[in-house]
CSV table of C-alpha atoms in Angstrom, one decimal:
chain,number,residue,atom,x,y,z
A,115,UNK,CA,-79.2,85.6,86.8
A,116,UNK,CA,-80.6,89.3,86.7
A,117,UNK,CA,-83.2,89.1,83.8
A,118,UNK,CA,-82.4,92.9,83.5
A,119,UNK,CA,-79.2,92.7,82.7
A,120,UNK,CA,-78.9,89.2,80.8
A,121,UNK,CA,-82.1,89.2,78.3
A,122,UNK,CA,-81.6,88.3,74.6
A,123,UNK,CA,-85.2,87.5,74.1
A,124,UNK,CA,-87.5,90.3,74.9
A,125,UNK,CA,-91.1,89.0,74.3
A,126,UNK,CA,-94.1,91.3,74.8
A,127,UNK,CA,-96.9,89.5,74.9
A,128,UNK,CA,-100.3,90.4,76.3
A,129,UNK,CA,-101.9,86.6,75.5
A,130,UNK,CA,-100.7,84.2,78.1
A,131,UNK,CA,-101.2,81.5,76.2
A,132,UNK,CA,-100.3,82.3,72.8
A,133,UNK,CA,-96.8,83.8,75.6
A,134,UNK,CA,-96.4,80.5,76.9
A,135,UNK,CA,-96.5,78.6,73.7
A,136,UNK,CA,-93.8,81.2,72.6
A,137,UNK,CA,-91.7,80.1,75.2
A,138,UNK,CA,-92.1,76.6,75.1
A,139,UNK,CA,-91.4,76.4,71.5
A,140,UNK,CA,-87.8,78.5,72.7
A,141,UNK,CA,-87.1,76.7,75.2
A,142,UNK,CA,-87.2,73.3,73.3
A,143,UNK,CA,-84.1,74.9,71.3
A,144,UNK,CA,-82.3,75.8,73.9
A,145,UNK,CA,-83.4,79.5,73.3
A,146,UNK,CA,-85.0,81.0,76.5
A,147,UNK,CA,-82.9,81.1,78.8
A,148,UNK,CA,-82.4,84.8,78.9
A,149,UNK,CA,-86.2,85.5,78.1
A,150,UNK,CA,-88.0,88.0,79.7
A,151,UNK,CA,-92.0,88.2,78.9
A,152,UNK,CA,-93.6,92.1,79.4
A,153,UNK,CA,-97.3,92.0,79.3
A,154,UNK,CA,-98.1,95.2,78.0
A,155,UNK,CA,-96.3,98.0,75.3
A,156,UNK,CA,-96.0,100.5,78.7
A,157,UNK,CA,-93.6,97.7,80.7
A,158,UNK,CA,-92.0,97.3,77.0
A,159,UNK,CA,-90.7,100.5,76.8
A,160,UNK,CA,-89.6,101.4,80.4
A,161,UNK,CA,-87.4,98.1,80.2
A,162,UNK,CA,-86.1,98.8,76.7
A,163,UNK,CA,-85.6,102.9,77.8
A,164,UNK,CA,-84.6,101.8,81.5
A,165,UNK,CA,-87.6,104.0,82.7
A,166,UNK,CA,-89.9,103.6,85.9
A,167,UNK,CA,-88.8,100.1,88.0
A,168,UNK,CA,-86.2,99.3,85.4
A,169,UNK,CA,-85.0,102.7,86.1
A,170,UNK,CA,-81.5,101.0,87.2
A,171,UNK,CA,-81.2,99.3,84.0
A,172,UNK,CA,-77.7,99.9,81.7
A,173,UNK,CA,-79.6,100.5,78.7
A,174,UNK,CA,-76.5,99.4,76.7
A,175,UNK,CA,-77.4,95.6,77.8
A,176,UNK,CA,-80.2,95.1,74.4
A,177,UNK,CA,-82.4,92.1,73.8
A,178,UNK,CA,-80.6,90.3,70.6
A,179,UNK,CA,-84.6,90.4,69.4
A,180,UNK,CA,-88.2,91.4,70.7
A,181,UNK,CA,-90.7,89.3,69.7
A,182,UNK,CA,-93.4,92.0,69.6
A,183,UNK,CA,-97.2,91.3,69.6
A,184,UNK,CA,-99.6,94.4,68.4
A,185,UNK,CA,-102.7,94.5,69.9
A,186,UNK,CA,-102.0,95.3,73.6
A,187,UNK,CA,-102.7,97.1,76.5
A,188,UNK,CA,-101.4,100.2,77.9
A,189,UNK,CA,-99.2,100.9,74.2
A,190,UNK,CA,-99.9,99.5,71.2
A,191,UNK,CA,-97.5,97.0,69.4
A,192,UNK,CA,-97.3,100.1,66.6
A,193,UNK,CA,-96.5,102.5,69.3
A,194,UNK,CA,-93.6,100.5,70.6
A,195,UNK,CA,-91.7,100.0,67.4
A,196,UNK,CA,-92.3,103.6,66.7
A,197,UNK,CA,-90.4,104.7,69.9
A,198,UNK,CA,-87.5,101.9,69.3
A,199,UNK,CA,-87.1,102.6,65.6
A,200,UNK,CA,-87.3,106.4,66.2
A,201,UNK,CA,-84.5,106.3,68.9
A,202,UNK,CA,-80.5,105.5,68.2
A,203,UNK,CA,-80.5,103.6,71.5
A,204,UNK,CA,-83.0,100.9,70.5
A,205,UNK,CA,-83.1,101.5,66.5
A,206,UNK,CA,-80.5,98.6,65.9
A,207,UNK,CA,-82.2,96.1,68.0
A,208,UNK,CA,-84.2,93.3,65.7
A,209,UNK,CA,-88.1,93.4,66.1
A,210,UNK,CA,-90.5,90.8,65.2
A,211,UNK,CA,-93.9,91.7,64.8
A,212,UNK,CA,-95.7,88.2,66.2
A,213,UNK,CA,-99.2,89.2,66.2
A,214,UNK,CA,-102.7,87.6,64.7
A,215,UNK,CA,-103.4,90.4,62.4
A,216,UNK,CA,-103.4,90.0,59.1
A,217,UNK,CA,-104.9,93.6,58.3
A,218,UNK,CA,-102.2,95.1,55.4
A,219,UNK,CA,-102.2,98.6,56.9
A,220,UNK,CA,-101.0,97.0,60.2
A,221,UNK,CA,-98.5,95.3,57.7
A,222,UNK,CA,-97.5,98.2,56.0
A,223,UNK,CA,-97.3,100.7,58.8
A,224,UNK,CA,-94.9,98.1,60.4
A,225,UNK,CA,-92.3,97.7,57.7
A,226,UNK,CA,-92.2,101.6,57.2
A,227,UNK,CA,-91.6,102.3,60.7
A,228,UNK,CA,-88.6,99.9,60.1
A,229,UNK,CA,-89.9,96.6,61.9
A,230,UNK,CA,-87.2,93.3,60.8
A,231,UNK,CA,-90.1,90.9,60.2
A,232,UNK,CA,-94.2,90.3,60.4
A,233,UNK,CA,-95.5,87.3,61.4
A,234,UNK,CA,-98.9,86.2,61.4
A,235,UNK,CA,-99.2,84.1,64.1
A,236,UNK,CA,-100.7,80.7,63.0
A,237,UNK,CA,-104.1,79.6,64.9
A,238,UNK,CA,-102.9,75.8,64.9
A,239,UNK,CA,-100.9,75.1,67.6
A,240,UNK,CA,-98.3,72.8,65.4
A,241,UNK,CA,-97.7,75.3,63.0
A,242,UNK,CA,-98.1,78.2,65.9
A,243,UNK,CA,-95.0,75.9,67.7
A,244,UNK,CA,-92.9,75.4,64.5
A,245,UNK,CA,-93.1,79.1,63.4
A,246,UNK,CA,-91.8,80.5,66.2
A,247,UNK,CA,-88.8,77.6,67.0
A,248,UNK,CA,-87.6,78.8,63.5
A,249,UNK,CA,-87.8,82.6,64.5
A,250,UNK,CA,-85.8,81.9,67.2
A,251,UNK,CA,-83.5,79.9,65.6
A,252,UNK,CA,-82.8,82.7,62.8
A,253,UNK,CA,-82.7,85.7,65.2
A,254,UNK,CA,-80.4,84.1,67.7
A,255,UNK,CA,-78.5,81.5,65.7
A,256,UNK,CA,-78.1,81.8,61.6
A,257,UNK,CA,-78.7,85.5,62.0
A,258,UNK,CA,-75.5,88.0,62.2
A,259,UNK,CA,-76.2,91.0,64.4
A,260,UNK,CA,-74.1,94.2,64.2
A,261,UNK,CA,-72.9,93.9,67.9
């Protein structure tokens, strides 16, 4: 399969661990199969805007959902949904802020630049593991996309 092509899961993710119990938790439901993980807000955007090595990308192939942490390297969390909320490319895709900030202006800058949902990403690993098996199960089952 070509990940740039075929992703419905777009997870950004600088935290490898906190990343691979992400997709652990999806792939117990059957829900990572077309995952790609980006390490950094910079990678985030050239896949999403088919810029730099994704460069022969057809932007018209969007994640179902990004899974979108905030505190990263390169480009903020922020600074990402502010470039996919702000362009009518990527406006319409479904972001999840996933991040361990619980700070309300990080909250409220997120839902006014138009982010679908913030969650604070539990410390225990149980709870960590259950939160995100039901994000993935709303954003790419009981959930009803436009497309």
């Amino acid at each position: 399969m070509d990940m740039t092509q075929e992703v419905e899961i777009l997870l950004v993710e600088d935290n490898e661990s906190d990343a691979e119990m992400t997709i652990r938790a999806l792939k117990k439901n059957n829900l990572a199969n077309k995952l790609l993980h980006l390490k950094d807000g910079l990678e985030a955007l050239d896949f999403l805007f088919a810029e730099e090595k994704y460069a022969d990308r057809n932007i018209d192939n969007k994640p179902k959902v990004i899974l979108l942490d905030l505190k990263m390297p390169k480009v903020s969390g922020i600074e990402v949904l502010q470039r996919i909320k702000a362009d009518d490319r990527t406006k319409d895709i479904p972001v999840v802020v996933l991040t361990s900030s619980k700070e309300d202006p990080d909250i409220k800058k997120c839902y006014d630049l138009g982010v679908n949902s913030y969650v604070v990403k539990p410390v225990e690993f149980e709870a960590f593991y259950k939160a995100v098996s039901e994000l993935g199960l709303y954003w790419m089952i009981i959930n009803q996309s436009q497309r």
